[in-house]
CSV table of C-alpha atoms in Angstrom, one decimal:
chain,number,residue,atom,x,y,z
A,1,MET,CA,58.8,115.5,102.1
A,2,ALA,CA,62.4,114.8,103.3
A,3,LEU,CA,62.5,112.7,106.5
A,4,GLN,CA,64.9,113.6,109.3
A,5,GLY,CA,65.9,113.4,112.9
A,6,ASN,CA,68.7,112.3,115.1
A,7,LEU,CA,70.7,109.4,115.2
A,8,ARG,CA,69.9,109.4,119.0
A,9,ASP,CA,66.1,108.4,118.6
A,10,PHE,CA,66.7,106.1,115.6
A,11,ALA,CA,70.2,104.4,114.1
A,12,ALA,CA,71.4,104.4,111.1
A,13,THR,CA,70.7,100.9,110.5
A,14,GLU,CA,66.9,101.4,111.7
A,15,ILE,CA,66.7,103.8,109.1
A,16,LEU,CA,68.1,102.1,106.3
A,17,GLN,CA,65.9,99.1,106.9
A,18,LEU,CA,63.0,101.1,106.7
A,19,LEU,CA,64.2,102.4,103.4
A,20,GLY,CA,64.7,98.9,102.0
A,21,THR,CA,61.4,97.4,103.5
A,22,GLN,CA,59.3,100.4,101.9
A,23,LYS,CA,61.6,100.1,98.5
A,24,LYS,CA,62.2,104.1,98.8
A,25,THR,CA,64.6,106.2,96.1
A,26,GLY,CA,66.2,108.7,97.5
A,27,CYS,CA,69.4,110.1,99.3
A,28,LEU,CA,70.1,109.8,102.9
A,29,THR,CA,72.6,112.0,104.2
A,30,LEU,CA,74.2,111.4,107.8
A,31,GLU,CA,76.5,113.7,110.0
A,32,TRP,CA,78.4,113.5,113.2
A,33,ASN,CA,80.5,116.3,114.1
A,34,THR,CA,82.8,116.6,111.6
A,35,GLU,CA,81.8,113.4,110.2
A,36,HIS,CA,79.3,113.1,107.2
A,37,ALA,CA,78.1,110.5,104.7
A,38,VAL,CA,75.7,110.1,101.7
A,39,ILE,CA,73.9,106.7,100.9
A,40,TYR,CA,71.8,106.8,97.7
A,41,VAL,CA,69.3,104.2,97.4
A,42,GLN,CA,67.0,103.0,94.3
A,43,GLU,CA,63.6,101.2,94.8
A,44,GLY,CA,65.1,99.8,98.5
A,45,ARG,CA,68.8,99.1,96.9
A,46,VAL,CA,71.6,100.6,98.1
A,47,VAL,CA,73.6,102.4,94.3
A,48,SER,CA,76.3,104.6,95.9
A,49,SER,CA,77.5,106.2,99.0
A,50,ARG,CA,79.1,109.1,97.5
A,51,LYS,CA,78.2,112.4,95.7
A,52,PRO,CA,78.1,112.6,92.0
A,53,GLY,CA,80.6,114.1,90.2
A,54,MET,CA,84.4,114.1,92.0
A,55,SER,CA,85.0,116.1,95.2
A,56,LYS,CA,88.2,116.6,96.5
A,57,ASP,CA,87.3,113.8,99.1
A,58,ASP,CA,85.2,111.4,97.1
A,59,PRO,CA,85.4,108.1,99.2
A,60,LEU,CA,85.5,106.4,96.1
A,61,LEU,CA,88.8,107.7,94.9
A,62,ARG,CA,90.2,107.6,98.2
A,63,PHE,CA,89.4,104.0,98.6
A,64,LEU,CA,91.1,103.4,95.0
A,65,LEU,CA,94.2,105.4,96.5
A,66,ASP,CA,94.1,103.4,99.6
A,67,ILE,CA,94.3,100.1,98.0
A,68,HIS,CA,96.9,101.4,95.4
A,69,ARG,CA,95.1,100.5,92.5
A,70,LEU,CA,95.4,104.1,91.3
A,71,SER,CA,98.9,105.5,90.9
A,72,GLU,CA,99.4,108.9,92.0
A,73,GLU,CA,100.3,109.7,88.1
A,74,GLN,CA,96.6,107.8,87.6
A,75,HIS,CA,95.5,110.3,89.9
A,76,ARG,CA,96.8,113.4,88.5
A,77,GLY,CA,95.4,112.2,85.1
A,78,ILE,CA,92.2,111.9,86.7
A,79,LEU,CA,92.1,115.0,88.3
A,80,THR,CA,93.1,116.9,85.2
A,81,LEU,CA,90.3,115.1,83.5
A,82,GLN,CA,87.3,116.0,85.8
A,83,ARG,CA,88.7,119.5,85.7
A,84,GLU,CA,88.2,120.2,82.0
A,85,SER,CA,85.0,117.8,81.7
A,86,ASN,CA,83.2,118.0,85.0
A,87,ARG,CA,82.1,114.4,84.2
A,88,ASP,CA,81.2,111.6,87.2
A,89,LEU,CA,84.2,109.7,88.8
A,90,GLU,CA,82.8,106.5,87.5
A,91,ASP,CA,82.4,107.8,83.9
A,92,LEU,CA,86.0,108.8,84.0
A,93,LEU,CA,87.2,105.6,85.1
A,94,LEU,CA,85.5,103.2,82.8
A,95,ASN,CA,86.2,105.5,79.7
A,96,GLY,CA,89.5,106.1,80.3
A,97,ARG,CA,89.9,102.7,80.9
A,98,TYR,CA,91.7,102.9,84.4
A,99,LEU,CA,89.1,100.2,85.2
A,100,ASP,CA,86.6,97.6,83.5
A,101,GLY,CA,82.7,97.8,84.5
A,102,GLU,CA,83.5,94.6,86.3
A,103,GLU,CA,86.5,95.5,88.5
A,104,LEU,CA,84.9,98.8,89.1
A,105,ALA,CA,81.6,97.5,90.4
A,106,GLY,CA,83.5,95.2,92.4
A,107,TYR,CA,85.4,98.4,94.0
A,108,VAL,CA,82.1,100.6,94.4
A,109,GLU,CA,80.6,97.5,96.5
A,110,ARG,CA,83.6,97.4,98.9
A,111,GLN,CA,83.5,100.4,99.2
A,112,ILE,CA,80.1,101.0,100.2
A,113,LEU,CA,80.7,98.5,102.7
A,114,GLU,CA,83.5,100.6,104.3
A,115,ASN,CA,81.2,103.2,104.4
A,116,LEU,CA,78.4,101.2,106.1
A,117,MET,CA,80.4,99.9,108.4
A,118,ARG,CA,81.7,103.3,109.4
A,119,VAL,CA,78.1,105.0,110.0
A,120,THR,CA,76.3,101.7,112.0
A,121,ARG,CA,78.9,103.0,114.8
A,122,TRP,CA,77.9,106.5,114.8
A,123,GLU,CA,75.7,107.0,118.3
A,124,ASN,CA,74.9,110.6,117.7
A,125,GLY,CA,74.4,112.7,114.9
A,126,SER,CA,71.6,113.9,112.7
A,127,TYR,CA,70.1,112.0,109.4
A,128,ARG,CA,68.1,113.4,106.6
A,129,PHE,CA,66.6,111.4,103.6
A,130,ASP,CA,65.4,113.7,100.6
A,131,PRO,CA,63.6,111.4,97.9
A,132,ASN,CA,64.1,114.2,95.5
A,133,LEU,CA,67.6,113.7,95.3
A,134,ARG,CA,68.3,110.8,93.3
A,135,TRP,CA,71.7,109.0,91.9
A,136,PRO,CA,71.7,110.5,88.3
A,137,HIS,CA,74.2,107.7,86.6
A,138,HIS,CA,73.3,104.0,85.4
A,139,PRO,CA,74.3,102.3,88.7
A,140,LEU,CA,77.2,99.7,88.7
A,141,VAL,CA,75.9,98.2,91.9
A,142,ARG,CA,72.3,97.5,93.7
A,143,LEU,CA,73.1,96.3,97.3
A,144,ASN,CA,70.4,94.6,99.4
A,145,ILE,CA,70.1,96.9,102.3
A,146,GLU,CA,69.3,94.0,104.6
A,147,GLY,CA,72.4,91.7,102.9
A,148,ALA,CA,75.1,94.7,103.5
A,149,LEU,CA,73.7,95.9,107.1
A,150,ILE,CA,74.5,92.0,108.3
A,151,GLU,CA,77.6,92.1,106.4
A,152,ALA,CA,78.4,95.3,108.0
A,153,ALA,CA,77.7,94.2,111.5
A,154,ARG,CA,79.8,91.0,110.9
A,155,ARG,CA,82.8,92.9,110.2
A,156,VAL,CA,82.0,95.2,113.3
A,157,ASP,CA,82.0,92.2,115.4
A,158,GLU,CA,85.1,90.2,113.6
A,159,GLN,CA,86.9,93.6,114.1
A,160,ARG,CA,86.8,93.2,117.6
A,161,ARG,CA,88.5,89.6,117.4
A,162,PHE,CA,91.2,91.4,115.0
A,163,VAL,CA,92.2,93.7,117.8
A,164,SER,CA,93.1,90.6,120.3
A,165,VAL,CA,95.5,89.1,118.3
A,166,LEU,CA,96.8,92.3,116.2
A,167,LYS,CA,96.6,94.7,119.0
A,168,ASP,CA,100.6,95.7,118.7
A,169,PRO,CA,100.9,97.5,115.2
A,170,HIS,CA,104.9,97.3,115.7
A,171,GLN,CA,105.2,93.7,115.7
A,172,LEU,CA,107.3,92.3,112.6
A,173,LEU,CA,105.5,89.9,110.3
A,174,GLY,CA,107.1,86.7,109.0
A,175,VAL,CA,106.2,83.9,106.9
A,176,LEU,CA,105.7,80.4,108.9
A,177,ASP,CA,104.3,78.0,105.8
A,178,LEU,CA,103.2,78.4,102.3
A,179,PRO,CA,99.2,77.7,101.9
A,180,ASP,CA,98.4,74.7,99.7
A,181,PRO,CA,98.6,75.4,96.0
A,182,ASP,CA,94.7,74.8,95.7
A,183,GLU,CA,93.7,77.4,98.9
A,184,PRO,CA,91.3,79.9,98.1
A,185,LEU,CA,93.4,83.1,98.3
A,186,SER,CA,92.4,86.5,96.3
A,187,ASP,CA,94.9,88.0,94.6
A,188,GLU,CA,95.4,90.7,97.0
A,189,GLU,CA,96.0,88.1,99.8
A,190,ARG,CA,98.8,86.6,97.6
A,191,GLU,CA,100.4,89.8,97.3
A,192,LEU,CA,100.9,90.3,101.0
A,193,PHE,CA,103.5,86.9,101.2
A,194,GLY,CA,105.5,89.4,98.9
A,195,ILE,CA,105.2,92.2,101.4
A,196,ILE,CA,105.4,90.1,104.4
A,197,ASP,CA,109.6,89.6,104.7
A,198,GLY,CA,110.2,89.8,108.7
A,199,GLN,CA,111.0,93.0,108.2
A,200,HIS,CA,108.3,94.9,108.2
A,201,THR,CA,105.8,95.7,110.9
A,202,VAL,CA,101.5,94.9,111.2
A,203,ALA,CA,101.1,98.7,110.5
A,204,GLU,CA,103.4,98.8,107.3
A,205,VAL,CA,102.3,95.7,105.8
A,206,VAL,CA,98.4,97.2,106.3
A,207,GLU,CA,99.5,100.3,105.0
A,208,ARG,CA,101.4,98.6,101.7
A,209,ALA,CA,98.7,96.0,100.9
A,210,PRO,CA,96.3,96.2,98.4
A,211,LEU,CA,93.3,95.9,100.8
A,212,SER,CA,91.5,98.2,103.0
A,213,GLU,CA,92.2,98.5,106.5
A,214,TYR,CA,89.8,96.2,107.4
A,215,GLU,CA,90.0,93.8,104.3
A,216,ALA,CA,94.0,94.1,105.4
A,217,TYR,CA,93.4,93.0,109.1
A,218,GLU,CA,91.3,90.3,107.8
A,219,SER,CA,93.7,88.5,105.9
A,220,LEU,CA,96.2,88.6,108.1
A,221,PHE,CA,94.0,87.2,110.9
A,222,ARG,CA,93.2,84.2,108.6
A,223,MET,CA,96.7,83.9,107.5
A,224,LEU,CA,98.0,83.7,111.4
A,225,ASP,CA,95.2,81.5,112.4
A,226,ALA,CA,96.1,78.9,109.6
A,227,HIS,CA,99.7,79.2,111.1
A,228,TRP,CA,101.1,80.8,107.7
A,229,LEU,CA,102.4,83.5,109.1
A,230,GLU,CA,104.1,84.4,112.8
A,231,PHE,CA,105.3,87.0,114.7
A,232,VAL,CA,109.1,87.3,114.3
A,233,GLY,CA,109.9,90.1,116.9
A,234,ARG,CA,109.1,93.8,117.3
A,235,ARG,CA,110.3,97.0,116.1
A,236,ASP,CA,109.7,100.2,118.9
A,237,PRO,CA,108.2,103.0,117.0
A,238,GLY,CA,110.6,105.8,115.7
A,239,LEU,CA,113.2,103.4,114.8
A,240,PRO,CA,114.7,102.9,111.2
A,241,GLU,CA,113.8,99.6,109.6
A,242,PRO,CA,117.0,97.3,110.1
A,243,ALA,CA,118.8,96.3,106.9
A,244,ASN,CA,119.0,92.9,108.0
A,245,GLY,CA,115.4,92.4,109.4
A,246,GLY,CA,116.5,92.9,113.4
A,247,SER,CA,115.1,89.6,115.1
A,248,VAL,CA,114.0,87.7,112.1
A,249,SER,CA,114.3,83.7,112.1
A,250,THR,CA,116.2,81.6,109.9
A,251,ARG,CA,112.7,79.9,109.1
A,252,SER,CA,110.8,83.1,108.4
A,253,ARG,CA,114.1,84.2,106.1
A,254,SER,CA,113.9,80.8,104.3
A,255,ARG,CA,110.4,81.1,103.7
A,256,VAL,CA,110.5,84.5,102.3
A,257,SER,CA,113.2,83.8,100.2
A,258,LEU,CA,111.4,80.7,98.8
A,259,LEU,CA,108.6,82.9,97.8
A,260,ARG,CA,110.8,85.4,96.3
A,261,GLU,CA,112.2,83.0,94.0
A,262,LEU,CA,109.1,81.2,93.0
A,263,ALA,CA,107.6,84.7,92.3
A,264,VAL,CA,110.7,85.7,90.0
A,265,ALA,CA,111.0,82.1,88.4
A,266,THR,CA,107.3,82.6,87.4
A,267,SER,CA,107.9,86.2,85.9
A,268,VAL,CA,110.8,84.6,83.9
A,269,ILE,CA,109.0,81.8,82.8
A,270,ALA,CA,106.0,84.0,81.8
A,271,VAL,CA,108.1,86.7,79.6
A,272,PHE,CA,110.1,83.8,77.9
A,273,LEU,CA,106.9,82.1,76.9
A,274,ALA,CA,105.4,85.5,75.8
A,275,LEU,CA,108.5,86.6,73.7
A,276,ARG,CA,109.1,83.1,72.0
A,277,VAL,CA,105.3,82.9,70.9
A,278,GLY,CA,105.4,86.4,69.7
A,279,ALA,CA,108.9,85.9,67.8
A,280,GLN,CA,107.0,82.9,66.2
A,281,ALA,CA,103.3,84.3,65.4
A,282,LEU,CA,103.6,87.9,64.9
A,283,ARG,CA,106.8,87.7,62.7
A,284,PRO,CA,105.0,89.5,59.7
A,285,SER,CA,105.6,93.1,60.3
A,286,ALA,CA,106.1,95.4,63.4
A,287,ALA,CA,102.8,96.9,63.0
A,288,SER,CA,101.3,93.5,63.6
A,289,ALA,CA,103.3,92.5,66.1
A,290,ALA,CA,102.7,95.6,68.2
A,291,ASP,CA,98.8,95.0,67.6
A,292,HIS,CA,98.8,91.4,68.9
A,293,ASP,CA,101.2,91.7,71.8
A,294,PRO,CA,99.2,92.1,75.0
A,295,PHE,CA,102.0,93.9,76.7
A,296,THR,CA,103.0,96.0,74.0
A,297,VAL,CA,99.5,97.4,73.1
A,298,SER,CA,99.3,98.1,77.1
A,299,ARG,CA,102.4,99.7,76.9
A,300,VAL,CA,101.9,101.9,74.2
A,301,HIS,CA,98.4,103.1,75.4
A,302,ASP,CA,99.9,103.9,78.8
A,303,LEU,CA,102.2,106.0,77.0
A,304,ARG,CA,99.6,107.7,74.8
A,305,LEU,CA,97.3,108.4,77.7
A,306,ALA,CA,100.1,110.1,79.4
A,307,LEU,CA,100.8,112.1,76.4
A,308,ASP,CA,97.2,113.2,76.2
A,309,LEU,CA,97.3,114.0,79.3
A,310,TYR,CA,100.4,116.1,79.3
A,311,ARG,CA,98.7,118.0,76.4
A,312,ARG,CA,95.8,118.8,78.5
A,313,GLU,CA,97.7,120.3,81.4
A,314,ARG,CA,100.6,122.1,79.6
A,315,GLY,CA,98.6,123.2,76.0
A,316,ALA,CA,101.1,120.9,74.0
A,317,TYR,CA,102.7,117.7,73.5
A,318,PRO,CA,106.2,117.3,75.4
A,319,GLN,CA,109.6,118.0,73.4
A,320,ARG,CA,110.8,114.2,74.4
A,321,LEU,CA,109.5,111.3,76.2
A,322,SER,CA,111.6,112.1,78.9
A,323,ASP,CA,110.0,115.1,79.6
A,324,LEU,CA,107.2,112.8,81.0
A,325,VAL,CA,109.7,111.0,83.2
A,326,GLU,CA,110.9,114.0,84.5
A,327,ASP,CA,107.2,115.4,85.6
A,328,ARG,CA,106.4,112.1,87.1
A,329,TRP,CA,103.4,111.1,84.5
A,330,ILE,CA,105.4,107.9,83.8
A,331,CYS,CA,108.5,105.9,85.3
A,332,GLU,CA,111.4,105.8,82.8
A,333,ASP,CA,110.9,102.0,82.1
A,334,GLN,CA,107.6,102.8,80.6
A,335,THR,CA,109.1,104.7,78.0
A,336,ARG,CA,110.8,101.3,76.8
A,337,VAL,CA,108.8,98.6,74.9
A,338,ALA,CA,110.7,95.0,74.4
A,339,GLY,CA,111.7,94.0,71.2
A,340,PHE,CA,111.0,97.1,69.6
A,341,MET,CA,112.6,100.5,68.9
A,342,LEU,CA,110.4,103.1,70.4
A,343,ARG,CA,110.0,106.7,68.1
A,344,TYR,CA,108.6,109.6,69.5
A,345,GLN,CA,108.8,113.0,67.3
A,346,ARG,CA,106.7,116.1,68.2
A,347,GLU,CA,105.1,118.3,65.4
A,348,ARG,CA,106.8,121.6,65.3
A,349,ASP,CA,103.4,123.7,67.0
A,350,GLY,CA,103.4,121.0,69.5
A,351,GLY,CA,100.0,119.8,68.9
A,352,ASP,CA,100.7,116.3,67.4
A,353,TYR,CA,103.3,113.7,67.5
A,354,ARG,CA,104.0,110.4,65.6
A,355,LEU,CA,105.0,107.2,67.9
A,356,ASP,CA,106.4,104.7,65.6
A,357,LEU,CA,107.7,101.0,66.4
A,358,ASP,CA,110.4,99.4,64.8
A,359,PRO,CA,111.9,96.0,65.5
A,360,ASP,CA,114.7,95.7,67.7
A,361,ARG,CA,117.3,94.2,65.7
């Protein structure tokens, strides 16, 4: 028998706590005005906060797009595959090799916490728990309900603190100082230093960050509190981004320049070492070099995936690789492989193709 009622009488947190303590299995549906949410539980643990399959407003898909983990080209490819197979989004992401299992599990957990933050603030609406609606797939995560609710409540409280400091989204952010090398920063937080250059507002940095809105504000608050960042001015809404960064301080510009130079230098060294090692250790043949060089393997894999998706949508492989670029499946750089001459030839009927890599002499 389904459990249902009004959120005025029992808050979403109370209902979830009940499901956790009684180790229930099923689906909790919550609705408030035009908003809705689903939370699947197994034996009192949260395993998903999205419907099976892939709806047009799938929260996990939207989360991955918002944090810029999926490109528009990848999004189109996933939509094409889902229309053909009707498979679940998590299955498509794993078997399509967009993400590995561990990485996807991390994103699923982050997306569930985002949803819990949202629904725990609802003061009105309706709820319905149906024990017959069960998550049909192997769960990637099994979150303790009590722990997840505590984290969601912490985030709601912290968000109020962030607003007090980052209350003006039109303020410009600049780099004041660099963190120590051993400072525990996530890869996403380190990427923020590449976005913050004294020319972008708080709102622009949050939008471009590889983080959810809450996560981006949390990171910016911490960086400001540690005196790594500073406010360097303000750009009124509607005004274009200044070409010279407007009122950016010289100190902020020098910090940003140093960061960029370090990033470029690191990239150049990494590429040089990879090419040198590849040239020395993988010389025997073009085939063995292509098979062992991770950059080449990744580039060829992405290219073959784009070719297959193009055929699924158009019914035949493209005449030329440039057709993939024109149709925005890939960018032009992805049609080139460093150290190799890429040769593509489509069969006459368009049902197959040949892709060869020859050493670039």
